[in-house]
Coordinates of C-alpha atoms in Angstrom, one line a residue:
Chain A
M1 CA -38.5 10.2 -9.3
S2 CA -39.0 13.8 -8.5
E3 CA -36.3 15.7 -6.9
T4 CA -32.9 16.2 -8.7
L5 CA -30.0 14.3 -7.0
L6 CA -27.2 15.4 -9.2
K7 CA -26.9 18.5 -11.2
I8 CA -24.0 19.5 -13.4
E9 CA -23.9 23.1 -14.7
Q10 CA -21.5 24.4 -17.4
L11 CA -18.8 21.9 -16.4
E12 CA -15.4 22.5 -18.0
V13 CA -12.5 20.2 -17.4
N14 CA -9.0 20.5 -18.8
Y15 CA -6.1 18.0 -18.9
G16 CA -3.3 20.4 -19.3
A17 CA -3.8 22.3 -22.5
V18 CA -6.5 19.8 -23.8
R19 CA -10.0 20.7 -23.1
A20 CA -11.8 17.5 -22.3
L21 CA -15.3 18.9 -21.3
K22 CA -16.7 22.2 -22.4
N23 CA -20.0 23.5 -21.0
V24 CA -21.5 20.2 -20.1
S25 CA -24.8 20.5 -18.2
L26 CA -26.9 17.5 -17.2
E27 CA -29.1 16.4 -14.3
V28 CA -30.0 13.0 -12.8
K29 CA -33.2 12.7 -10.7
S30 CA -33.3 10.5 -7.7
G31 CA -34.1 6.9 -8.6
E32 CA -33.3 7.5 -12.3
V33 CA -30.9 5.7 -14.6
V34 CA -29.2 8.1 -16.9
A35 CA -26.9 6.9 -19.8
L36 CA -24.0 8.9 -21.0
L37 CA -23.2 7.9 -24.6
G38 CA -20.6 8.9 -27.0
A39 CA -17.5 7.8 -29.0
N40 CA -14.1 7.3 -27.5
G41 CA -12.6 10.5 -26.2
A42 CA -16.0 12.2 -26.0
G43 CA -15.6 13.1 -22.4
K44 CA -17.9 10.4 -20.8
S45 CA -15.3 9.2 -18.3
T46 CA -14.1 12.6 -17.6
T47 CA -17.6 13.6 -16.5
L48 CA -17.8 10.7 -14.1
R49 CA -14.2 11.5 -12.8
A50 CA -15.2 15.1 -12.2
I51 CA -18.3 14.0 -10.2
S52 CA -16.2 11.7 -8.0
G53 CA -13.5 14.3 -7.5
L54 CA -10.7 12.3 -9.3
V55 CA -10.2 15.3 -11.7
K56 CA -11.0 18.9 -10.7
A57 CA -13.2 21.0 -12.7
K58 CA -11.8 24.2 -14.2
S59 CA -15.1 25.9 -13.9
G60 CA -18.8 25.0 -13.5
G61 CA -20.9 23.6 -10.7
I62 CA -21.6 20.0 -9.5
T63 CA -24.4 19.8 -7.1
Y64 CA -25.2 16.6 -5.3
A65 CA -28.1 16.4 -2.9
N66 CA -28.3 20.2 -2.8
Q67 CA -24.6 20.4 -1.9
N68 CA -21.9 21.8 -4.0
I69 CA -19.4 19.0 -4.3
A70 CA -17.1 20.4 -7.1
R71 CA -14.4 21.4 -4.5
L72 CA -14.6 18.3 -2.2
N73 CA -12.0 15.6 -2.3
P74 CA -12.8 12.0 -3.5
T75 CA -13.0 10.7 0.2
Q76 CA -15.6 13.3 1.1
I77 CA -17.6 12.5 -2.1
V78 CA -17.6 8.8 -1.5
A79 CA -18.7 9.4 2.1
L80 CA -21.7 11.3 0.8
G81 CA -22.7 8.1 -1.0
V82 CA -21.4 8.4 -4.5
S83 CA -19.7 5.3 -5.7
H84 CA -17.5 5.2 -8.8
S85 CA -16.9 2.0 -10.6
P86 CA -14.1 3.0 -12.9
E87 CA -13.4 2.2 -16.5
G88 CA -11.3 -0.9 -17.0
R89 CA -12.6 -2.3 -13.7
R90 CA -9.4 -1.5 -11.7
V91 CA -9.9 -4.2 -9.0
F92 CA -6.9 -4.5 -6.7
P93 CA -5.2 -7.4 -8.4
G94 CA -3.0 -8.7 -5.6
M95 CA -5.7 -8.7 -3.0
T96 CA -8.5 -11.2 -2.5
V97 CA -12.1 -10.8 -3.6
L98 CA -13.1 -10.3 0.1
E99 CA -10.4 -7.7 0.7
N100 CA -11.6 -5.9 -2.4
L101 CA -15.1 -5.9 -1.1
R102 CA -14.2 -4.8 2.4
L103 CA -12.2 -1.9 0.9
G104 CA -15.3 -0.7 -0.9
A105 CA -16.9 -0.2 2.5
S106 CA -13.9 1.7 4.0
Q107 CA -15.8 5.0 4.2
R108 CA -18.8 3.5 6.0
N109 CA -19.4 4.0 9.7
D110 CA -21.9 1.0 10.2
K111 CA -19.2 -1.7 10.4
E112 CA -21.7 -4.2 11.9
N113 CA -23.7 -4.4 8.7
I114 CA -20.6 -4.9 6.4
Q115 CA -20.6 -8.8 6.6
A116 CA -24.3 -8.9 5.7
D117 CA -23.6 -6.7 2.7
I118 CA -20.8 -8.9 1.6
D119 CA -23.2 -11.9 1.8
R120 CA -25.7 -9.9 -0.3
M121 CA -23.1 -9.3 -2.9
F122 CA -22.3 -13.0 -3.0
E123 CA -26.1 -13.8 -3.5
M124 CA -26.1 -11.3 -6.4
F125 CA -23.0 -13.0 -8.0
P126 CA -22.5 -16.4 -6.6
I127 CA -19.3 -17.0 -8.6
L128 CA -17.6 -14.3 -6.4
S129 CA -18.4 -16.3 -3.3
E130 CA -16.5 -19.3 -4.8
R131 CA -13.6 -17.1 -5.6
K132 CA -13.5 -15.1 -2.3
T133 CA -10.1 -16.1 -1.2
Q134 CA -8.6 -15.8 -4.7
T135 CA -6.8 -12.8 -5.6
A136 CA -8.7 -10.5 -7.9
G137 CA -6.0 -10.6 -10.6
T138 CA -6.8 -14.2 -11.2
L139 CA -10.3 -13.6 -12.0
S140 CA -11.7 -13.4 -15.6
G141 CA -12.6 -10.2 -17.0
G142 CA -16.4 -10.7 -16.3
E143 CA -15.7 -11.7 -12.8
Q144 CA -13.5 -8.7 -12.2
Q145 CA -16.4 -6.4 -13.5
M146 CA -18.7 -8.2 -11.1
L147 CA -16.2 -7.4 -8.4
A148 CA -15.7 -3.8 -9.4
L149 CA -19.5 -3.3 -9.3
T150 CA -20.0 -5.0 -6.0
R151 CA -17.0 -3.1 -4.5
A152 CA -18.8 0.1 -5.5
L153 CA -22.0 -1.2 -4.0
M154 CA -20.3 -2.0 -0.7
N155 CA -20.3 1.8 0.0
R156 CA -24.2 1.6 -0.1
P157 CA -24.3 4.4 -2.6
K158 CA -27.2 6.6 -3.2
M159 CA -25.6 7.4 -6.6
L160 CA -23.7 4.8 -8.6
L161 CA -21.3 6.0 -11.3
L162 CA -20.7 3.1 -13.7
D163 CA -18.0 3.4 -16.4
E164 CA -18.5 0.9 -19.2
P165 CA -19.4 -2.2 -17.3
S166 CA -19.6 -4.1 -20.6
L167 CA -16.1 -3.3 -21.8
G168 CA -14.4 -6.4 -23.1
I169 CA -16.7 -8.9 -21.5
A170 CA -18.5 -11.8 -23.0
P171 CA -22.1 -11.1 -24.1
L172 CA -23.6 -13.6 -21.7
I173 CA -21.8 -11.9 -18.7
V174 CA -22.9 -8.5 -19.9
R175 CA -26.5 -9.7 -19.9
Q176 CA -26.1 -11.0 -16.4
I177 CA -24.6 -7.8 -15.1
F178 CA -27.2 -5.6 -16.8
A179 CA -29.9 -7.9 -15.3
T180 CA -28.4 -7.1 -11.9
L181 CA -28.4 -3.4 -12.7
A182 CA -32.0 -3.6 -13.5
E183 CA -32.6 -5.1 -10.1
L184 CA -30.7 -2.3 -8.5
K185 CA -32.7 0.2 -10.4
K186 CA -35.9 -1.4 -8.9
T187 CA -34.5 -0.9 -5.4
G188 CA -34.2 2.9 -6.2
T189 CA -30.5 3.2 -6.7
T190 CA -29.6 6.1 -9.0
I191 CA -27.3 5.3 -11.7
L192 CA -25.3 7.3 -14.1
L193 CA -24.0 4.9 -16.7
V194 CA -21.4 5.4 -19.3
E195 CA -21.6 3.0 -22.1
Q196 CA -20.4 2.4 -25.7
N197 CA -23.0 -0.2 -26.2
V198 CA -25.9 2.0 -27.0
N199 CA -28.4 -0.7 -27.4
I200 CA -28.0 -2.3 -24.0
A201 CA -27.6 1.1 -22.3
L202 CA -30.8 2.5 -23.7
N203 CA -32.7 -0.6 -22.6
L204 CA -31.8 0.0 -19.0
A205 CA -31.8 3.8 -18.9
D206 CA -34.6 6.2 -18.4
R207 CA -32.9 9.1 -20.2
A208 CA -29.6 9.6 -22.0
Y209 CA -27.2 12.2 -23.0
V210 CA -24.9 11.9 -26.0
L211 CA -21.5 13.6 -25.7
R212 CA -19.2 14.4 -28.6
T213 CA -15.8 16.0 -28.3
G214 CA -16.6 17.3 -24.8
E215 CA -20.1 18.7 -25.5
I216 CA -23.6 17.3 -25.1
V217 CA -25.0 17.1 -28.6
L218 CA -28.3 15.2 -27.9
N219 CA -30.4 14.3 -25.0
G220 CA -33.8 12.8 -24.5
S221 CA -35.7 9.9 -22.9
A222 CA -34.4 6.4 -23.7
S223 CA -37.6 5.2 -25.4
E224 CA -37.4 8.3 -27.7
L225 CA -33.8 7.7 -28.5
R226 CA -34.3 4.0 -29.1
L227 CA -36.9 4.9 -31.8
N228 CA -34.7 7.5 -33.4
S229 CA -31.4 5.6 -33.7
E230 CA -30.5 7.6 -36.8
R231 CA -30.2 10.7 -34.7
V232 CA -28.1 9.0 -32.1
A233 CA -25.8 7.6 -34.7
Q234 CA -25.4 11.1 -36.1
A235 CA -24.7 12.6 -32.8
Y236 CA -22.3 9.9 -32.0
L237 CA -20.3 10.1 -35.2
G238 CA -21.0 13.6 -36.5
G239 CA -22.2 12.1 -39.8
G240 CA -25.0 10.2 -41.2
I241 CA -23.5 6.6 -40.9
E242 CA -25.6 4.0 -39.4
T243 CA -23.8 1.8 -36.9
Q244 CA -24.2 -1.8 -36.0
D245 CA -25.6 -0.8 -32.7
S246 CA -28.2 1.5 -34.0
R247 CA -29.4 -0.9 -36.6
A248 CA -29.9 -3.5 -34.1
A249 CA -32.0 -1.0 -32.1
Chain B
M1 CA -7.1 -19.5 26.1
K2 CA -6.8 -17.1 23.1
Y3 CA -3.5 -15.7 24.1
S4 CA -2.1 -18.8 25.9
R5 CA 0.0 -19.8 22.9
L6 CA 1.4 -16.3 22.5
I7 CA 2.3 -16.0 26.2
F8 CA 4.0 -19.4 26.0
A9 CA 5.9 -18.4 23.0
L10 CA 6.9 -15.0 24.5
G11 CA 7.9 -16.7 27.8
A12 CA 10.1 -19.3 25.9
L13 CA 11.7 -16.5 23.9
L14 CA 12.4 -14.6 27.1
G15 CA 14.0 -17.5 28.7
F16 CA 16.0 -18.3 25.7
T17 CA 17.3 -14.8 25.4
L18 CA 18.3 -14.7 29.1
L19 CA 20.0 -18.2 28.9
V20 CA 21.7 -17.9 25.5
P21 CA 24.4 -15.4 26.5
N22 CA 25.5 -17.8 29.2
I23 CA 25.7 -21.0 27.2
L24 CA 26.5 -19.9 23.6
P25 CA 29.8 -18.6 22.5
Q26 CA 30.2 -14.8 22.3
Y27 CA 30.5 -15.0 18.5
L28 CA 27.0 -16.5 18.1
V29 CA 25.4 -14.1 20.5
R30 CA 26.8 -11.3 18.5
V31 CA 25.4 -12.8 15.2
L32 CA 21.9 -13.2 17.0
I33 CA 22.0 -9.5 18.1
V34 CA 22.8 -8.2 14.5
M35 CA 20.2 -10.5 13.2
G36 CA 17.6 -9.2 15.6
I37 CA 18.4 -5.6 14.8
N38 CA 18.2 -6.4 11.1
I39 CA 14.8 -7.9 11.5
I40 CA 13.6 -4.7 13.1
L41 CA 15.1 -2.7 10.1
V42 CA 14.0 -4.9 7.4
A43 CA 10.5 -5.6 8.6
S44 CA 9.9 -1.8 9.0
L45 CA 11.4 -1.2 5.6
G46 CA 8.7 -3.7 4.3
L47 CA 5.9 -1.6 5.6
S48 CA 6.6 1.1 3.0
N49 CA 8.4 -0.8 0.3
G50 CA 6.3 -4.0 0.4
F51 CA 2.9 -3.2 1.9
T52 CA 2.5 0.4 0.6
G53 CA 4.5 0.1 -2.5
V54 CA 6.7 3.1 -1.8
F55 CA 10.0 1.6 -2.7
S56 CA 12.2 3.6 -0.4
L57 CA 16.0 3.6 -0.6
G58 CA 16.3 6.1 2.3
H59 CA 15.6 3.8 5.3
V60 CA 19.2 3.6 6.2
G61 CA 19.2 7.4 6.4
F62 CA 16.7 7.1 9.3
M63 CA 18.7 4.4 10.8
A64 CA 21.8 6.7 10.8
L65 CA 19.7 9.6 12.4
G66 CA 18.5 7.2 15.0
A67 CA 22.2 5.8 15.7
Y68 CA 23.7 9.3 16.0
S69 CA 20.9 10.9 17.9
S70 CA 20.7 8.1 20.6
G71 CA 24.5 8.0 20.7
I72 CA 24.7 11.8 21.5
L73 CA 21.9 11.4 24.0
T74 CA 23.5 8.6 26.0
L75 CA 27.1 9.7 25.9
S76 CA 28.3 10.4 29.3
V77 CA 29.0 14.0 30.2
S78 CA 32.7 13.5 30.6
K79 CA 33.0 11.8 27.2
K80 CA 30.9 14.5 25.7
L81 CA 33.6 17.0 26.9
A82 CA 36.3 14.9 25.4
Y83 CA 34.8 13.9 22.1
L84 CA 32.3 16.6 21.3
P85 CA 33.4 19.7 23.1
D86 CA 31.5 22.1 21.0
L87 CA 28.1 20.4 21.7
P88 CA 25.3 23.0 22.3
G89 CA 24.7 23.4 26.0
F90 CA 21.3 21.6 26.3
L91 CA 22.9 18.5 25.0
A92 CA 26.2 18.8 26.7
G93 CA 25.1 18.9 30.3
Y94 CA 23.3 15.6 30.8
N95 CA 22.8 12.1 29.3
L96 CA 19.8 9.8 29.1
P97 CA 19.5 6.1 29.9
F98 CA 19.1 3.6 27.1
L99 CA 15.4 3.3 26.7
P100 CA 14.4 7.0 26.6
A101 CA 17.2 7.7 24.2
T102 CA 16.1 4.9 21.9
I103 CA 12.5 6.0 21.9
L104 CA 13.5 9.7 21.4
A105 CA 15.6 8.6 18.4
G106 CA 12.7 6.8 16.9
L107 CA 10.5 9.8 17.4
L108 CA 13.0 12.1 15.8
C109 CA 13.1 9.8 12.8
A110 CA 9.3 9.7 12.6
A111 CA 9.2 13.5 12.7
V112 CA 11.7 13.9 9.9
A113 CA 10.0 11.2 7.9
F114 CA 6.7 13.1 8.3
L115 CA 8.2 16.3 7.1
I116 CA 10.0 14.9 4.1
G117 CA 7.2 12.6 3.4
I118 CA 4.7 15.4 2.6
P119 CA 6.4 16.2 -0.7
L120 CA 8.0 12.7 -1.3
M121 CA 4.9 10.6 -0.8
R122 CA 3.2 12.4 -3.8
L123 CA 5.7 10.5 -6.0
S124 CA 5.4 7.0 -6.9
G125 CA 7.4 4.1 -8.7
N126 CA 10.9 4.8 -9.5
Y127 CA 10.6 8.5 -8.7
V128 CA 10.0 8.0 -5.0
S129 CA 13.0 5.6 -4.9
V130 CA 15.4 8.1 -6.4
A131 CA 14.0 10.9 -4.2
T132 CA 14.5 8.8 -1.0
L133 CA 18.0 7.9 -2.2
G134 CA 18.5 11.7 -2.3
F135 CA 17.4 11.8 1.3
L136 CA 20.0 9.2 2.2
V137 CA 22.7 11.2 0.4
I138 CA 21.7 14.4 2.3
V139 CA 21.7 12.6 5.7
N140 CA 25.2 11.2 4.9
N141 CA 26.5 14.7 4.1
V142 CA 24.9 16.3 7.0
L143 CA 26.4 13.8 9.3
I144 CA 29.9 14.3 7.8
N145 CA 29.7 18.1 8.0
A146 CA 27.8 18.7 11.3
E147 CA 31.2 18.2 13.1
T148 CA 30.1 19.7 16.5
L149 CA 27.4 17.0 16.8
T150 CA 28.9 14.0 15.0
R151 CA 32.8 14.4 14.9
G152 CA 32.2 14.5 11.1
A153 CA 33.8 11.8 9.1
R154 CA 35.9 10.7 12.0
T155 CA 34.7 7.8 14.1
F156 CA 32.0 8.6 16.6
T157 CA 33.1 6.6 19.7
G158 CA 32.6 6.3 23.4
I159 CA 28.9 5.2 23.2
P160 CA 27.9 2.9 26.0
D161 CA 27.4 -0.7 25.0
F162 CA 23.8 -1.0 26.2
T163 CA 22.6 -3.4 23.5
T164 CA 22.1 -6.9 24.8
L165 CA 20.3 -9.8 23.4
P166 CA 17.2 -9.4 25.7
W167 CA 16.9 -5.7 24.6
V168 CA 17.2 -6.6 20.9
V169 CA 14.6 -9.4 21.2
A170 CA 12.2 -7.4 23.2
W171 CA 12.4 -4.6 20.6
M172 CA 12.1 -7.2 17.8
V173 CA 8.9 -8.5 19.4
V174 CA 7.5 -5.1 19.9
T175 CA 8.3 -4.2 16.2
L176 CA 6.9 -7.3 14.7
V177 CA 3.7 -7.2 16.9
V178 CA 3.1 -3.5 16.1
L179 CA 3.8 -3.9 12.4
S180 CA 1.5 -7.0 12.1
R181 CA -1.2 -5.1 13.9
I182 CA -0.9 -2.3 11.3
A183 CA -0.4 -4.3 8.3
Y184 CA -3.4 -6.6 8.8
S185 CA -5.8 -3.9 10.0
P186 CA -8.3 -2.0 7.8
F187 CA -5.7 0.6 7.6
G188 CA -3.1 -2.0 6.3
R189 CA -5.7 -3.0 3.8
A190 CA -6.0 0.6 2.6
M191 CA -2.1 0.7 2.4
R192 CA -2.1 -2.3 0.1
A193 CA -4.9 -0.9 -2.0
T194 CA -2.8 2.3 -2.6
R195 CA 0.0 0.0 -3.7
E196 CA -2.2 -2.0 -6.0
D197 CA -3.9 1.0 -7.7
G198 CA -3.8 4.5 -6.5
I199 CA -6.7 5.7 -8.7
A200 CA -8.9 2.9 -7.7
A201 CA -8.1 3.5 -4.1
Q202 CA -9.0 7.1 -4.3
G203 CA -12.2 6.1 -6.1
I204 CA -13.4 4.2 -3.2
G205 CA -12.5 7.1 -0.9
I206 CA -9.0 6.1 0.4
Q207 CA -6.7 9.2 0.8
V208 CA -3.5 8.0 -0.9
L209 CA -1.1 10.7 0.4
P210 CA -2.0 10.4 4.1
T211 CA -2.0 6.6 4.0
R212 CA 1.5 6.4 2.5
L213 CA 2.8 9.2 4.8
I214 CA 1.6 7.3 7.9
A215 CA 3.2 4.0 6.7
F216 CA 6.5 5.9 5.8
T217 CA 6.5 7.6 9.2
I218 CA 5.9 4.4 11.2
G219 CA 8.7 2.6 9.2
A220 CA 11.1 5.5 10.0
F221 CA 10.3 5.3 13.7
F222 CA 11.4 1.6 13.8
A223 CA 14.4 2.4 11.6
G224 CA 15.4 4.9 14.2
I225 CA 14.9 2.3 17.0
G226 CA 17.0 -0.2 14.9
G227 CA 19.7 2.4 14.4
A228 CA 19.9 3.2 18.1
L229 CA 20.2 -0.4 19.0
Y230 CA 23.0 -0.8 16.4
A231 CA 24.8 2.2 17.7
H232 CA 24.9 0.8 21.3
Y233 CA 26.0 -2.5 19.8
L234 CA 28.8 -1.2 17.6
V235 CA 29.9 1.5 20.2
S236 CA 31.8 3.4 17.6
F237 CA 30.9 4.0 14.0
S238 CA 31.2 6.7 11.3
P239 CA 28.7 8.1 8.6
A240 CA 30.2 5.6 6.2
T241 CA 28.7 2.7 8.3
F242 CA 25.2 3.8 7.3
Y243 CA 25.4 4.2 3.6
I244 CA 24.8 2.4 0.3
A245 CA 26.3 -0.9 1.2
M246 CA 24.0 -1.3 4.2
M247 CA 21.0 -0.1 2.2
V248 CA 21.7 -2.8 -0.5
T249 CA 22.1 -5.5 2.2
Q250 CA 18.7 -4.6 3.8
L251 CA 16.9 -4.5 0.4
T252 CA 18.3 -7.8 -0.5
M253 CA 17.0 -9.3 2.7
L254 CA 13.6 -7.9 2.1
V255 CA 13.3 -8.8 -1.5
L256 CA 14.7 -12.2 -0.9
G257 CA 12.1 -13.0 1.8
G258 CA 9.1 -11.3 0.2
Q259 CA 8.4 -7.6 0.4
A260 CA 4.8 -7.7 1.6
S261 CA 5.2 -10.2 4.3
L262 CA 6.6 -9.8 7.8
T263 CA 7.4 -13.6 7.8
G264 CA 9.3 -13.0 4.5
A265 CA 11.2 -10.0 5.9
T266 CA 12.1 -12.0 9.2
L267 CA 13.2 -15.1 7.2
G268 CA 15.0 -13.0 4.6
V269 CA 17.2 -11.6 7.4
V270 CA 17.7 -15.0 9.0
I271 CA 18.6 -16.7 5.7
V272 CA 21.0 -14.1 4.5
T273 CA 22.7 -13.8 8.0
V274 CA 23.1 -17.6 8.4
L275 CA 24.3 -18.1 4.8
S276 CA 26.9 -15.4 4.9
E277 CA 28.1 -16.5 8.3
L278 CA 28.4 -20.2 7.1
L279 CA 29.9 -19.3 3.8
R280 CA 32.3 -16.8 5.5
N281 CA 33.6 -19.7 7.7
L282 CA 33.9 -22.1 4.8
E283 CA 35.9 -19.8 2.7
R284 CA 38.8 -19.9 5.1
G285 CA 39.1 -23.5 3.8
F286 CA 38.3 -26.7 5.6
D287 CA 39.5 -30.3 5.9
L288 CA 37.0 -33.1 6.0
G289 CA 39.7 -35.7 6.1
F290 CA 39.1 -37.0 2.6
V291 CA 38.8 -33.6 0.9
K292 CA 40.7 -30.6 1.8
L293 CA 39.6 -27.3 0.5
P294 CA 42.0 -24.4 0.4
A295 CA 41.0 -20.9 1.6
V296 CA 39.3 -18.9 -1.3
F297 CA 38.7 -15.6 0.0
G298 CA 35.7 -13.7 -1.6
A299 CA 34.0 -16.9 -2.5
S300 CA 31.3 -16.4 0.0
Q301 CA 30.2 -13.2 -1.6
I302 CA 30.1 -14.9 -5.0
A303 CA 28.1 -17.8 -3.6
L304 CA 25.7 -15.4 -1.9
G305 CA 25.2 -13.4 -5.1
L306 CA 24.5 -16.5 -7.0
I307 CA 21.9 -17.6 -4.5
F308 CA 20.1 -14.2 -4.9
I309 CA 20.2 -14.5 -8.7
L310 CA 18.6 -18.0 -8.4
V311 CA 15.9 -16.9 -6.0
M312 CA 15.0 -14.1 -8.2
V313 CA 14.9 -16.2 -11.3
F314 CA 12.7 -18.9 -9.7
R315 CA 10.7 -16.9 -7.2
P316 CA 10.7 -13.2 -8.2
Q317 CA 8.1 -12.5 -5.5
G318 CA 10.6 -13.5 -2.9
L319 CA 10.4 -16.6 -0.8
F320 CA 7.2 -15.6 0.9
G321 CA 5.7 -13.1 -1.6
D322 CA 2.8 -11.6 0.4
R323 CA 2.1 -14.7 2.5
E324 CA 2.4 -15.0 6.2
I325 CA 2.6 -17.9 8.7
K326 CA -0.8 -18.3 10.3
F327 CA 0.5 -16.9 13.6
V328 CA 1.0 -13.3 12.3
E329 CA -2.5 -12.6 10.9
S330 CA -5.5 -12.0 13.0
K331 CA -8.4 -14.5 12.9
V332 CA -10.7 -12.3 10.8
E333 CA -8.1 -11.4 8.2
R334 CA -7.0 -15.0 7.8
N335 CA -10.1 -16.0 6.0
E336 CA -9.7 -13.3 3.5
R337 CA -6.0 -13.8 2.7
P338 CA -5.0 -15.9 -0.3
V339 CA -5.0 -19.6 0.3
P340 CA -1.3 -20.7 0.4
D341 CA -0.8 -23.1 -2.5
H342 CA 2.8 -24.1 -1.9
L343 CA 3.6 -23.4 1.6

């Protein structure tokens, strides 16, 4: 829990003329779960995409395991042990569950352990085992999210970037997925989690940052933010309105 | 034990190809030759269009390059003097045997595909189709205007008729084996991933551009081989031989059979060839004793068009979709592939 695994300094990302991130700085320590909260368009997904190299930063630094990764391509970043489970799941719909999982391991060198890891993923989510020769497009939303998560895990990541694993999924499945994430946390996987569901995110996370229109407006430990839901809601919305989520917290 | 079935199948095929020219009428042998060449062309087209999702319309351009380059390389020195008097010295002075000329034609196409692929493979969807169509147009115009090499729009003739059924079958087997090895390897899996979702593929570390580029280059190599075989079968041809009509025929065969399936590509060729030959013979009119049909020329094309429409209405993914007969896939991959539900 001590050394910093990921450090972002004054990150700025533009999409054409639109500035998506301005001056974002954050850090994630090894073994920590950090939540990135914020409304739509706040820049949460962009932050993850910048880390995994899918978008290039205009300026600022991204340091992972004491190495500057801001100029590396996605392949190199995946090979360093950073896995990105993207927003909207993005499984390969025409390919089977097994093919999706094998693809997740495509940057690994220890081919002999891959089958054992696939079995481990099936233990984690037995439903995927039943569906292993089905094409991913035929799975339900929840099953696809399980597949997206396990596909990312097939890279044996040191750092897992998760983009809205609860998006559009039945509450029961969300609970199952977050229970699995809690297990992963215990095994020491570092997670940077983007979520709209503040409540469930703060229950899993150690710390959280709240983004609004491309800037970090609030950060603190999860327990502190859970108790101070008013401030989270304010940071979220830019006003004093209490949301359903924060009331529940 | 593992390969015994394969060796048996290949042996049977070899025996068949050596025997067939002696027992079948010349007409059928020629149909088989064209069918084999088309299988090479359509299966290699499937590597980019079906497996990688780069819907190329430029495949026939590579075929043309292969046909002309192997034609120039094999033309005898005396014929070069007669037909292509202005040929540059290094080409004019000698000629190559069939096999090296074919391979060189393939390699030339691969090199060209690699170069044009660097900018083109960045495009996707309809954009890459239009851009590759542009390549076909350019090739056509270059062939028409490079008179010293190609005799321009006039017929390029005098090419030795090297292409026999055993040659075609051998190349066809090589093509299908190589393509199936690639399509169902981890690299093939990466190819299909870039087709399914480019962003997600990048997200798990697959490099989209190199993956597409390699698939496009390999496809072009076999297009060049197919073009060379076709050149030595036709013996004389012009740039117009390798243009839009041929492109449409090959695409039809591929889409009909199933784009992401080597079995589909092969069967698409077989079905279209057999149907058009059958219908062509029928349209001359026939007499069954009790019914007598007059000749209705053009009816075969109409019937063929109708069949294509019906297949696309009822099986838009093509006859095979992305399925293969078991023979094609390796043992490991087979367990991961979709379970066929109606094959």
